[in-house]
Short mmCIF file of C-alpha atoms and ligand atoms in Angstrom, two decimals:
data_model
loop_
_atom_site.label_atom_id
_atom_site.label_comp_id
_atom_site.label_asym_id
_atom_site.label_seq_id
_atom_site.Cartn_x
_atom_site.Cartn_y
_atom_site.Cartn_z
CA UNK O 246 -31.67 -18.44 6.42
CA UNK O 247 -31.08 -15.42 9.30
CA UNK O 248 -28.26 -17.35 10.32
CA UNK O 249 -26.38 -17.86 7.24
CA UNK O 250 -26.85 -14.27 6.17
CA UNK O 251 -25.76 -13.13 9.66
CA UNK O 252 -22.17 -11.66 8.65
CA UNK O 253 -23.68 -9.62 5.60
CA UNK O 254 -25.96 -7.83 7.62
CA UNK O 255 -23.92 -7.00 9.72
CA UNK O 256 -22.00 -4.63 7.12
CA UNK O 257 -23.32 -1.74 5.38
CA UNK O 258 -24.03 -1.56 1.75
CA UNK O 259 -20.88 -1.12 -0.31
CA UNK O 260 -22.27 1.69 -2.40
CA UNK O 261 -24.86 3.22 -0.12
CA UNK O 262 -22.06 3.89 2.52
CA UNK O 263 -18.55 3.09 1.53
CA UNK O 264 -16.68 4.43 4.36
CA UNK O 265 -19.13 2.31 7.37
CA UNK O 266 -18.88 -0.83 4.79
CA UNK O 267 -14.98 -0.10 5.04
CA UNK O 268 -15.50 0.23 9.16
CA UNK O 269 -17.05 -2.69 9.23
CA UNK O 270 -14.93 -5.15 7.10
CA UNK O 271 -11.85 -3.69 8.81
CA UNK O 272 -13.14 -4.25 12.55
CA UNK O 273 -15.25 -7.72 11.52
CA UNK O 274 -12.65 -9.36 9.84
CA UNK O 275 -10.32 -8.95 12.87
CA UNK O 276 -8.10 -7.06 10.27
CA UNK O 277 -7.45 -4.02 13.41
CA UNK O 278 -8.80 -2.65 15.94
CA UNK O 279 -8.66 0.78 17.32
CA UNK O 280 -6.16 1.23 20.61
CA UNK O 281 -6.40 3.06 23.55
CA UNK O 282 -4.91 6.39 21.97
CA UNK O 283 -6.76 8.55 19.81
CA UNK O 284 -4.76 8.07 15.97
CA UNK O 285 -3.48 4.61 16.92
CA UNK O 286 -4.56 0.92 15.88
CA UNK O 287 -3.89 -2.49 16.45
CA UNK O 288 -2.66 -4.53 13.63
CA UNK O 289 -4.60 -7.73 14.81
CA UNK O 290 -3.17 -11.47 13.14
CA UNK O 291 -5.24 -11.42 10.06
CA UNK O 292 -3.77 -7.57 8.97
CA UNK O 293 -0.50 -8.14 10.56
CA UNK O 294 -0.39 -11.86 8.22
CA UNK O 295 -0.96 -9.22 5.13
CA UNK O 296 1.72 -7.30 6.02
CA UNK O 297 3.61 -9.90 6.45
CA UNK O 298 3.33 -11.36 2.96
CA UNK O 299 3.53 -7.97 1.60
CA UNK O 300 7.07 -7.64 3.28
CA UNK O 301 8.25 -10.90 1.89
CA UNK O 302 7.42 -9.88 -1.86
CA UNK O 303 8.64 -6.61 -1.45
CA UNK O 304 12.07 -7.61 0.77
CA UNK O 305 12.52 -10.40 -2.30
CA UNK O 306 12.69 -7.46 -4.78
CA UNK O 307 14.65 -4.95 -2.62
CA UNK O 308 17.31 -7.36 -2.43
CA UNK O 309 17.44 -8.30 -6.04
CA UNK O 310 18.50 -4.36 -6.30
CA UNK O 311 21.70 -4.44 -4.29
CA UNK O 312 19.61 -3.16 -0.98
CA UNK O 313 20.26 -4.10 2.69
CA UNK O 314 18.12 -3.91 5.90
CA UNK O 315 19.02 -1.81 8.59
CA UNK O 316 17.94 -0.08 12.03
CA UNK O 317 17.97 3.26 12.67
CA UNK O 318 16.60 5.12 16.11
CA UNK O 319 12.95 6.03 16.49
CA UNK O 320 14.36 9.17 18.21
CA UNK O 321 15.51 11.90 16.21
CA UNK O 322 16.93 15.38 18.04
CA UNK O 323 14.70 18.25 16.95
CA UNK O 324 17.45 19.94 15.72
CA UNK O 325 18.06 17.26 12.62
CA UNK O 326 14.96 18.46 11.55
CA UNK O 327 15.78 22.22 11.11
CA UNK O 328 18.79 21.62 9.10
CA UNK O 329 16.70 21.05 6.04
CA UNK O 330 14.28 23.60 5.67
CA UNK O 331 11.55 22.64 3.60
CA UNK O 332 11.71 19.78 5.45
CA UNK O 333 10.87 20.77 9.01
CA UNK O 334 8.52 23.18 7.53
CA UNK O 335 6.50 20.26 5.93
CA UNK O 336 6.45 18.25 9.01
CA UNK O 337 6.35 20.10 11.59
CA UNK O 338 2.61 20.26 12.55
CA UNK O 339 3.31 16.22 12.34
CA UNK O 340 6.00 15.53 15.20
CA UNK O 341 5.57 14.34 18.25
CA UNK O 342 8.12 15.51 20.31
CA UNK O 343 9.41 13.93 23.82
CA UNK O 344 10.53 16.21 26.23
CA UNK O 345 10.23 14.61 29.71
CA UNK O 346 12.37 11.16 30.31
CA UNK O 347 13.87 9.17 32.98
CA UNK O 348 11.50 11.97 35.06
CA UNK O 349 13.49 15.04 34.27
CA UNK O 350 13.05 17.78 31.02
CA UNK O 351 15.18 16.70 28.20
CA UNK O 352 17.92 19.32 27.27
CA UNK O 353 17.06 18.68 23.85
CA UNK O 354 13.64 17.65 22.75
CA UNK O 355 13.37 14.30 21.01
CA UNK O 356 10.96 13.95 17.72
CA UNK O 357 9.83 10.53 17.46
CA UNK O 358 10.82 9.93 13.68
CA UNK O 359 7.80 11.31 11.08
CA UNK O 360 10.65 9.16 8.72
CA UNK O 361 14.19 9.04 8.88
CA UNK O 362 16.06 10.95 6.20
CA UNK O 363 17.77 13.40 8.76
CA UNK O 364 18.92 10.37 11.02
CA UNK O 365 20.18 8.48 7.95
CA UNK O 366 21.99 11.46 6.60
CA UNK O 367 23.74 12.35 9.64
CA UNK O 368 24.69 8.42 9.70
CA UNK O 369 25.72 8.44 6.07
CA UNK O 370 28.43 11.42 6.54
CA UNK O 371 30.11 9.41 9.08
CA UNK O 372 30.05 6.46 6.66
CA UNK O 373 30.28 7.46 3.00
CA UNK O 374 34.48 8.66 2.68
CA UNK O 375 35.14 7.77 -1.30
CA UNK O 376 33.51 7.28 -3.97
CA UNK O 377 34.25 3.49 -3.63
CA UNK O 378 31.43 3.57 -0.58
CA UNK O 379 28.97 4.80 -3.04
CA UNK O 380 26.31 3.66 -3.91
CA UNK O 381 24.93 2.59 -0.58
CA UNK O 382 21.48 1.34 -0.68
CA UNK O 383 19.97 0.41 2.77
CA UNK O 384 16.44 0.30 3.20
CA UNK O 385 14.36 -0.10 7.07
CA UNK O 386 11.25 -1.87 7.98
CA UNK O 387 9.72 0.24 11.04
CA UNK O 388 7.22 2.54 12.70
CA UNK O 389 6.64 6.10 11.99
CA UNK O 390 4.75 8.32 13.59
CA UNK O 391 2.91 11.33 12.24
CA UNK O 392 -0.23 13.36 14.77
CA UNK O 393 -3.48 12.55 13.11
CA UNK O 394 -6.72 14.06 15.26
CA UNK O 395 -8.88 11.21 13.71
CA UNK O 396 -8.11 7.42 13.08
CA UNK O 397 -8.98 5.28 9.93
CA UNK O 398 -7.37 2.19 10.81
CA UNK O 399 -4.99 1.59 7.53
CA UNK O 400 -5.40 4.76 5.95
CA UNK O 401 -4.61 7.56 8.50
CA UNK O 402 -3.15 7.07 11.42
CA UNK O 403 -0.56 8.41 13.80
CA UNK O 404 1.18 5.53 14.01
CA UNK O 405 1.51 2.74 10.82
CA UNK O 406 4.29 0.55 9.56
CA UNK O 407 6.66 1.22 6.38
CA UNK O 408 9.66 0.68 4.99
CA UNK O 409 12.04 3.73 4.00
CA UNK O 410 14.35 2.96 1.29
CA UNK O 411 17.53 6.03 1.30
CA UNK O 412 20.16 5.83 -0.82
CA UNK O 413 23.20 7.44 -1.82
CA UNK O 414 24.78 8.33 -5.16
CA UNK O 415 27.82 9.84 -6.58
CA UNK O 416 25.90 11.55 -9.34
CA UNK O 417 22.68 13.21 -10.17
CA UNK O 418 21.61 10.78 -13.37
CA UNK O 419 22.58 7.42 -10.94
CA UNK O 420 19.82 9.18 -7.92
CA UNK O 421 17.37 10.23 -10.34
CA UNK O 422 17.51 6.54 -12.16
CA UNK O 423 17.48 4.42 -8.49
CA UNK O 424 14.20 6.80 -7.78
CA UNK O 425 12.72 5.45 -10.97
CA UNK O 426 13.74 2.19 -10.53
CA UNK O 427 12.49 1.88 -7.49
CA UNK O 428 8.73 3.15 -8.44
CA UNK O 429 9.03 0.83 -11.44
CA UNK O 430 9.47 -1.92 -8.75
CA UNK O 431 6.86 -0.67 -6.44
CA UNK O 432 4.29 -0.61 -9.86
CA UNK O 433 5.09 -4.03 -10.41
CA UNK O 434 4.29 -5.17 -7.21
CA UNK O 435 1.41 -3.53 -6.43
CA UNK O 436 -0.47 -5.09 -10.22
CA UNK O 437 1.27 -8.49 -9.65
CA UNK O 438 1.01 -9.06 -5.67
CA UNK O 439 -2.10 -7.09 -4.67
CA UNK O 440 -3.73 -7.62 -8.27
CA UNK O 441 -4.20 -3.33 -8.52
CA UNK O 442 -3.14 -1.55 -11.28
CA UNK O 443 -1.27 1.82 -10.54
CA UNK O 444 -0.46 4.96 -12.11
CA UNK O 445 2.42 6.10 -11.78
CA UNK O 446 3.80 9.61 -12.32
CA UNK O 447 5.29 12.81 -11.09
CA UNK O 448 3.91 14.71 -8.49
CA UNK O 449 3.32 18.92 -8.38
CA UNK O 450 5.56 20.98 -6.52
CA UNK O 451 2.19 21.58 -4.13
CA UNK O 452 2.18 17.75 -3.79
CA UNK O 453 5.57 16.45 -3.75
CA UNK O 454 7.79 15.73 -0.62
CA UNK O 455 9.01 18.34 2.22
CA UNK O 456 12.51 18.63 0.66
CA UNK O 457 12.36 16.82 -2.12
CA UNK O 458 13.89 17.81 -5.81
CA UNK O 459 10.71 15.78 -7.11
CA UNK O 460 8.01 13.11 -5.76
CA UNK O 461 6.71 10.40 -7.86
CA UNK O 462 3.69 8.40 -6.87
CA UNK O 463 1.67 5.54 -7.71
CA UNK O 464 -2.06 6.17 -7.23
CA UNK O 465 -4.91 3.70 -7.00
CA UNK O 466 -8.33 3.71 -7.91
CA UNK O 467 -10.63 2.90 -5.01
CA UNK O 468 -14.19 1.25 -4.87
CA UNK O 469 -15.18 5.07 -4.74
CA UNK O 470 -13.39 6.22 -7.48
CA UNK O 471 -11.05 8.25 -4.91
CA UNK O 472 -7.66 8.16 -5.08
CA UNK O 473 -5.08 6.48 -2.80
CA UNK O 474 -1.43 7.16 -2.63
CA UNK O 475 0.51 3.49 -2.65
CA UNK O 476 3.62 4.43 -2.68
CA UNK O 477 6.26 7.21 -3.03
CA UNK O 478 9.94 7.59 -4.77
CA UNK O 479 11.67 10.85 -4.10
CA UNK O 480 14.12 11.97 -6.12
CA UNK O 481 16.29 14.26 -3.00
CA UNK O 482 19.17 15.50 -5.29
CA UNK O 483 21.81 17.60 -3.01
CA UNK O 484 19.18 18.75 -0.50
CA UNK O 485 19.56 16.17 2.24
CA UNK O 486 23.62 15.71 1.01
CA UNK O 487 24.37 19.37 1.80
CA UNK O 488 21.95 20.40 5.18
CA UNK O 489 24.11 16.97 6.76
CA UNK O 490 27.22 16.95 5.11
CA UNK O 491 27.16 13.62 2.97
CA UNK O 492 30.30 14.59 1.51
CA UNK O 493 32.60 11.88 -0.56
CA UNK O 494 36.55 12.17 -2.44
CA UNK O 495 35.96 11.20 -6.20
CA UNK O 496 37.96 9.43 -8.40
CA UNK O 497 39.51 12.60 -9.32
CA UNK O 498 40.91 13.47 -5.99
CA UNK O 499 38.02 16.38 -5.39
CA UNK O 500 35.59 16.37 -2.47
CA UNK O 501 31.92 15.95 -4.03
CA UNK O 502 28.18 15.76 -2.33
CA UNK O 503 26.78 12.98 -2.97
CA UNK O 504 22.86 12.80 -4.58
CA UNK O 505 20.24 10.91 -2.78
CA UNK O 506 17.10 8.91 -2.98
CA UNK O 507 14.44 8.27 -0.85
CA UNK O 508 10.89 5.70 -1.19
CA UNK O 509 8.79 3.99 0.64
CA UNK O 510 5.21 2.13 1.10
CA UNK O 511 2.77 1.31 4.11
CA UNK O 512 0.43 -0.60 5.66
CA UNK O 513 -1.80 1.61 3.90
CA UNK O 514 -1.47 -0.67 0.94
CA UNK O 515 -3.81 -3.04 3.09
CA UNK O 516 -6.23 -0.64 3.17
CA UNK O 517 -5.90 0.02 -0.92
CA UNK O 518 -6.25 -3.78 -0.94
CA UNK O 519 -9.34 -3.61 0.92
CA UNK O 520 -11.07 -0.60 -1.36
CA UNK O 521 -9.93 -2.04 -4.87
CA UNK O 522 -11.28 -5.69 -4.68
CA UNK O 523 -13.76 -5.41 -1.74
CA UNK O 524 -17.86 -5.99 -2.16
CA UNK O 525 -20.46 -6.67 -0.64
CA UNK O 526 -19.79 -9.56 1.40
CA UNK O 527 -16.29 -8.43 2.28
CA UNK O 528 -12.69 -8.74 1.65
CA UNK O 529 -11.62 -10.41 -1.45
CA UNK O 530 -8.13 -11.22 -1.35
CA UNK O 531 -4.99 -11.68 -3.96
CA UNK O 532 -4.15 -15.22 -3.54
CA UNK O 533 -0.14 -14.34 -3.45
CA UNK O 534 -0.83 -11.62 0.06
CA UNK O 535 -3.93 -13.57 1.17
CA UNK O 536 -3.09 -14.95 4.91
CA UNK O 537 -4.96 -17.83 4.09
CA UNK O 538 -5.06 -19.03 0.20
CA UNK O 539 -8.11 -21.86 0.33
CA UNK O 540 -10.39 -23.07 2.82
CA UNK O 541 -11.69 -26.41 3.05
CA UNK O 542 -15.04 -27.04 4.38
CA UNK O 543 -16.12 -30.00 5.40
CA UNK O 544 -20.04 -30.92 4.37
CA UNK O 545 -21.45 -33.59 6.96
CA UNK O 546 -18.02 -33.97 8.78
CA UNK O 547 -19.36 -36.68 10.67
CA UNK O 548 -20.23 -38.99 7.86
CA UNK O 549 -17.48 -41.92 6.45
CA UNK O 550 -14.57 -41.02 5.54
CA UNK O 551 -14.76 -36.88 5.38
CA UNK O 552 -12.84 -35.36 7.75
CA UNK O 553 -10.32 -38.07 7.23
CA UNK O 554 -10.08 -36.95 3.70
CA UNK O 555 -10.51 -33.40 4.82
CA UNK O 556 -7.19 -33.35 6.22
CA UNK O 557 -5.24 -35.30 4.03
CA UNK O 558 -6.05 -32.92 1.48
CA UNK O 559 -4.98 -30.25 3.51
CA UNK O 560 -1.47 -31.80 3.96
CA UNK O 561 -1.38 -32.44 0.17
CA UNK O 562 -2.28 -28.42 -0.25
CA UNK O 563 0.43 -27.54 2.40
CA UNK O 564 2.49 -29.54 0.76
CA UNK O 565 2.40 -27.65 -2.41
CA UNK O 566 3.29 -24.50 -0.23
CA UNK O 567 -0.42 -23.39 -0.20
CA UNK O 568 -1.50 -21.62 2.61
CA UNK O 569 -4.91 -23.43 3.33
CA UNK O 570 -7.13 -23.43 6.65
CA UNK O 571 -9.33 -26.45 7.76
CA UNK O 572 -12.73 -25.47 8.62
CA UNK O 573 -13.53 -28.29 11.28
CA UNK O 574 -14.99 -25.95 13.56
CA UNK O 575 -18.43 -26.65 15.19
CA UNK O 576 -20.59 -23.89 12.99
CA UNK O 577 -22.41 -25.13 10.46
CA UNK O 578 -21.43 -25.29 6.51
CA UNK O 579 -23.26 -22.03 5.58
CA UNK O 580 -21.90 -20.34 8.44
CA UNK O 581 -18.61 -20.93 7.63
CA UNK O 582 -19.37 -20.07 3.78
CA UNK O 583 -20.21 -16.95 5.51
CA UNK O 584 -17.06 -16.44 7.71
CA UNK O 585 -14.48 -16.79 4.98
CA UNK O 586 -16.36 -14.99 1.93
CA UNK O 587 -16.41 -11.97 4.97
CA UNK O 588 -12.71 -12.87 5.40
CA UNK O 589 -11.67 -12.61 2.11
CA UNK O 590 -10.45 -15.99 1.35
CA UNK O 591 -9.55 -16.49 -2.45
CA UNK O 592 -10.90 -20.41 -2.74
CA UNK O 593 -13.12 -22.56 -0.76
CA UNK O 594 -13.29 -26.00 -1.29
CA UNK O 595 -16.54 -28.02 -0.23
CA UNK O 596 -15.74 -31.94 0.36
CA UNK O 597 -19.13 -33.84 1.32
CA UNK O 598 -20.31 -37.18 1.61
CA UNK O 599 -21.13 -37.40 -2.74
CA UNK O 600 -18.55 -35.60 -3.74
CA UNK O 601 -15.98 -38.29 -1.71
CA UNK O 602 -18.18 -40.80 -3.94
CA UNK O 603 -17.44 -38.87 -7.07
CA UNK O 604 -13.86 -38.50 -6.30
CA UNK O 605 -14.29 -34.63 -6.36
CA UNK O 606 -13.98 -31.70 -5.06
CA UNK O 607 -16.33 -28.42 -5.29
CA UNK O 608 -14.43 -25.18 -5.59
CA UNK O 609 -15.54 -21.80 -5.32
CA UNK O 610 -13.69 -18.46 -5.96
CA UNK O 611 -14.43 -15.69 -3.90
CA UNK O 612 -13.28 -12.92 -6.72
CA UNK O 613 -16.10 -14.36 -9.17
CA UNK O 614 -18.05 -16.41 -6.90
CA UNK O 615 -18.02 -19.21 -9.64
CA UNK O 616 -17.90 -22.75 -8.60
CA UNK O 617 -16.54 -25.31 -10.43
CA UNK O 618 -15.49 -28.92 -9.46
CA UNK O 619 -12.09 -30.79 -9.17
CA UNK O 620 -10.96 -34.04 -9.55
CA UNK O 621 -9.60 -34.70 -5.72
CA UNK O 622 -6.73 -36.91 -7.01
CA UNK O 623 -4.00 -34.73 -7.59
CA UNK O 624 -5.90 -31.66 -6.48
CA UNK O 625 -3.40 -29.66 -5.26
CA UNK O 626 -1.82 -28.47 -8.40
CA UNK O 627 -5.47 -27.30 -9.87
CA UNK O 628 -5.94 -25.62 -6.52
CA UNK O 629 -2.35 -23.83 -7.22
CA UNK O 630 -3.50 -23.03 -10.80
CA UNK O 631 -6.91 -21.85 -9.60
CA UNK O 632 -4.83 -19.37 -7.07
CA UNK O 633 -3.32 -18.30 -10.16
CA UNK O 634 -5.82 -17.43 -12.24
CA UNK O 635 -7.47 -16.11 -9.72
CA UNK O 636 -4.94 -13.35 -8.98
CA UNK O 637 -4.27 -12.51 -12.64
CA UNK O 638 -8.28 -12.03 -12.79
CA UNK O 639 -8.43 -9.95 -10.22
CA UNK O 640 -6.05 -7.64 -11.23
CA UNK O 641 -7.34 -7.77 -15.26
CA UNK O 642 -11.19 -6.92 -13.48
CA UNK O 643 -9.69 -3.95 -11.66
CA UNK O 644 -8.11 -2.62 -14.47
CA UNK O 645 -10.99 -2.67 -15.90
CA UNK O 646 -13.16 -1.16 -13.86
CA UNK O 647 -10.51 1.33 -13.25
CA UNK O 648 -10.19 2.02 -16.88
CA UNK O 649 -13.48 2.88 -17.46
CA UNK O 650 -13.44 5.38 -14.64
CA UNK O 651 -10.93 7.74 -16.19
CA UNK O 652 -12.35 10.62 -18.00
CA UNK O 653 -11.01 14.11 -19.90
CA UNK O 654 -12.16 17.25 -18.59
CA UNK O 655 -11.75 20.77 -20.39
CA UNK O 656 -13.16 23.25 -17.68
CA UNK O 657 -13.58 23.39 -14.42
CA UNK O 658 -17.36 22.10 -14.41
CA UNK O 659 -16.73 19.03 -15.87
CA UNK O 660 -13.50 18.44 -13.86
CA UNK O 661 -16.24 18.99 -10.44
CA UNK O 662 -18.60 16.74 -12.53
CA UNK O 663 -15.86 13.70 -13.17
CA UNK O 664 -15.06 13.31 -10.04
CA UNK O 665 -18.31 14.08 -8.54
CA UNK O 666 -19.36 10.61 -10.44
CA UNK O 667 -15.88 8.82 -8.68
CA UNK O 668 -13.72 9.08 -11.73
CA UNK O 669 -9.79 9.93 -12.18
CA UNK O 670 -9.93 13.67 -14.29
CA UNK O 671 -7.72 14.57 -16.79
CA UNK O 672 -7.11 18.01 -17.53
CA UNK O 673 -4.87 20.51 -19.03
CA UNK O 674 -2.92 22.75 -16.64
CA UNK O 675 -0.24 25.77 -17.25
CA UNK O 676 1.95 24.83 -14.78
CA UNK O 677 0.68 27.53 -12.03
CA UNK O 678 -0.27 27.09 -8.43
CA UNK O 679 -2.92 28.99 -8.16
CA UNK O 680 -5.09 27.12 -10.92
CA UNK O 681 -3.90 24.13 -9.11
CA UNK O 682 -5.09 25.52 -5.60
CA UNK O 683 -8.89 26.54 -7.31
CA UNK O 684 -9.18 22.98 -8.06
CA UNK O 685 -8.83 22.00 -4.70
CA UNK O 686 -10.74 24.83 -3.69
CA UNK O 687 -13.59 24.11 -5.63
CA UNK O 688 -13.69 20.31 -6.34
CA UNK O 689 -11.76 19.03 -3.12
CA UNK O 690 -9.73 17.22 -6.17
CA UNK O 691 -6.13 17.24 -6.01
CA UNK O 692 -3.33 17.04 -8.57
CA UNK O 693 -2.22 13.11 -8.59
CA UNK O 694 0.75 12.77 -10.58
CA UNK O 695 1.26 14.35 -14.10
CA UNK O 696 -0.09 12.21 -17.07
CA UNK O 697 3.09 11.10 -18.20
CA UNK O 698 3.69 11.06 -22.29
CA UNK O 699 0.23 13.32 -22.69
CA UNK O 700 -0.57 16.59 -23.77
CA UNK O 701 -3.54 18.62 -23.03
CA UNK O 702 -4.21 22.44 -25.42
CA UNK O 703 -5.53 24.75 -22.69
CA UNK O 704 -5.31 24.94 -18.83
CA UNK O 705 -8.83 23.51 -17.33
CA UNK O 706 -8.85 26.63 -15.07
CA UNK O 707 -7.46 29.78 -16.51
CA UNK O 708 -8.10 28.84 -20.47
CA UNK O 709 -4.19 29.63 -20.94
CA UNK O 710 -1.62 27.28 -22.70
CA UNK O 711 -1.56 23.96 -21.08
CA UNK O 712 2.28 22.84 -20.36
CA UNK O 713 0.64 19.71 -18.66
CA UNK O 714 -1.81 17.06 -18.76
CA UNK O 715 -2.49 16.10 -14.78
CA UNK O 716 -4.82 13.49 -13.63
CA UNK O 717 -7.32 15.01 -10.90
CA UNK O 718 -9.11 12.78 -8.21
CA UNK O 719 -10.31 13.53 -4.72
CA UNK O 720 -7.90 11.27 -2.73
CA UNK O 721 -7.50 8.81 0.82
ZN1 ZN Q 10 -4.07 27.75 -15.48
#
């Protein structure tokens, strides 16, 4: 019995200490690990396999939209950066700069890009003449690098992966509707490939972008009722067009600047994977990202017949384009039960000695932990339904436990109290930064996006007239 419960002790208690059970399934699973330099990880197979799958879905959809991949340089001359105020301003503490290459001081220093919108702009005005250029829509999958002093591997780092989505537009109401478009797409990803449900919404001046006209986010509800940012959409209207010149002759035979758009996501949707659906034996992962979708297990692999029909099961499941694994390691049954509940894989299937007999198969989910058994003729398509229903479940019992988690607040107190208990906090607010900044001040809660559609009568803070319903949460 030690044995078989060997991986569970070996991670802390979900609830008793969420951010060492987090630790631990990151670092167990062989998800990362941490590398040399403080701020920095290493994406090992198993995260780097997530990614990958997220990058597929998410490539598919970009695609569908008119959008096409591109490269741009990691290194960015500092001076980009000052030509948009608000934008240096916001990420300046973030840079890192190179100023020594080749063995000699740079004449200019070199910012390794904190994201790309002053490289892409200055790119753009060489590109973008007439109107008949516009829109352009290219998107990049690459590093970015922004100084963190501390490193959770997913969440915060100096160094993570992303795409960056910028695109240009010959009119205001054509930017503003790619920058909702695009969050619409990044919603409908994140509730039908990683099974969580988002909110999505306009962000506060405090909150939004460093040079954006406005910032909309999707947020997600972690195991700890905190908050995690999935994704962004910026709506950049003329600021980026005029500080680099993204000029273009209209139909009308005037010169124009152009509008512009900018979104993007991270790796740091692994880690909202991870907090949504994990528990206490690990990772639970949505079938359509997992790396691997099923696991089969051999029981008494040495007996008649098994492993033989071990593996041509497996071919029939890879077959049928599911991603499955073949357990026909040395450890024993429970072991293994162990490894890939720990691991996050969505279905195991146990094939034994009896069940061969029976003709069947014994499934078990890892979202539920239900098992239930399978005819093994012809198993592959209820194995492809199962990963179906699995991933619509898992999504549906997020919701849910999200949805239960959101609660009004009308002062102060009970805004401290709401998210004290690890809910998302409505409130009223009149619109003015320094109610916003008490909130953070004294409930280390800060405004997500702005309840879209709702009204609230006063301001949680001052008691004035609220212009704004906002939903609170202390946040990744
Ligand atoms: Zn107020």
């Amino acid at each position: 019995m030690a044995k078989e419960n060997q991986f569970v002790e070996q991670i802390a208690d979900i609830d008793a200490d969420f951010p060492q059970w987090y630790t631990d399934v990151v670092l167990k699973t062989k998800l990362v690990d941490y590398g040399p330099v403080k701020g920095t990880m290493v994406i090992r197979p198993y995260g780097y396999a997530i990614w990958e799958n997220i990058q597929k879905e998410m490539d598919k959809r970009f695609k569908a939209q008119g959008v096409e991949n591109a490269y741009f340089p990691l290194l960015i001359p500092m001076s980009f950066f000052t030509k948009e105020a608000e934008h240096v301003e916001g990420f300046a503490p973030e840079i890192a700069v190179v100023t020594v290459a080749g063995g000699e001081p740079l004449a200019e220093p070199l910012a390794i890009r904190p994201t790309s919108e002053t490289i892409i702009g200055t790119m753009y005005s060489k590109w973008i003449q007439s109107y008949r250029d516009l829109p352009l829509k290219i998107n990049q999958w690459c590093n970015v690098m922004r100084w963190e002093k501390t490193t959770r591997p997913f969440l915060r780092t100096s160094e993570f992966l992303w795409q960056e989505g910028h695109t240009v537009h010959a009119t205001a109401e054509e930017a503003e509707e790619e920058t909702q478009k695009m969050l619409e797409i990044y919603k409908e990803f994140a509730e039908n490939c990683l099974a969580i449900p988002v909110i999505t919404g306009k962000k506060t001046e405090k909150e939004k972008f460093a040079g954006a006209v406005a910032t909309y986010g999707m947020e997600a509800m972690m195991h700890d009722g905190k908050s995690l940012q999935a994704g962004t959409s910026h709506y950049l209207g003329q600021n980026f067009a005029s500080a680099f010149d993204i000029q273009f002759l209209d139909k009308d035979g005037t010169h124009k600047t152009a509008y512009t758009s900018s979104w993007g996501v991270s790796t740091r949707l692994i880690g909202a994977i991870i907090m949504t659906h994990g528990d206490s034996r690990g990772l639970v992962l949505p079938p359509v990202v997992a790396p691997v979708q099923c696991v089969i297990v051999p029981i008494a692999a040495k007996k008649a017949g098994v492993s033989e029909a071990c593996a041509k099961l497996r071919d029939e499941l890879e077959q049928a384009g599911v991603r499955v694994k073949l357990d026909d390691s040395e450890n024993s049954p429970g072991w293994k039960f162990n490894e890939w509940e720990m691991k996050g894989v969505p279905v195991r299937i146990e094939l034994g000695p009896r069940d061969l007999e029976a003709g069947k198969i014994l499934c078990a989910r890892r979202d539920t932990l239900e098992k239930s058994e399978m005819a093994l003729s012809g198993a592959a398509d209820g194995i492809r339904a199962l990963l179906q229903t699995v991933q619509k479940d898992m999504l549906e019992a997020a919701r849910k436990r999200r949805d239960g988690r959101i609660v009004y607040a009308k002062d102060m107190d009970e805004i401290l109290a709401g998210v004290e208990n690890g809910n998302f906090v409505k409130a009223g607010w009149c619109g003015c930064r320094e109610c916003e900044d008490k909130i953070k001040e004294k409930t280390a809660a800060s405004a997500r996006v702005y309840a879209e559609g709702e009204t609230a009568e006063t301001c949680a803070v001052c008691g004035k007239k609220a212009k704004h319903m906002i939903i609170y949460a202390r946040a990744y």
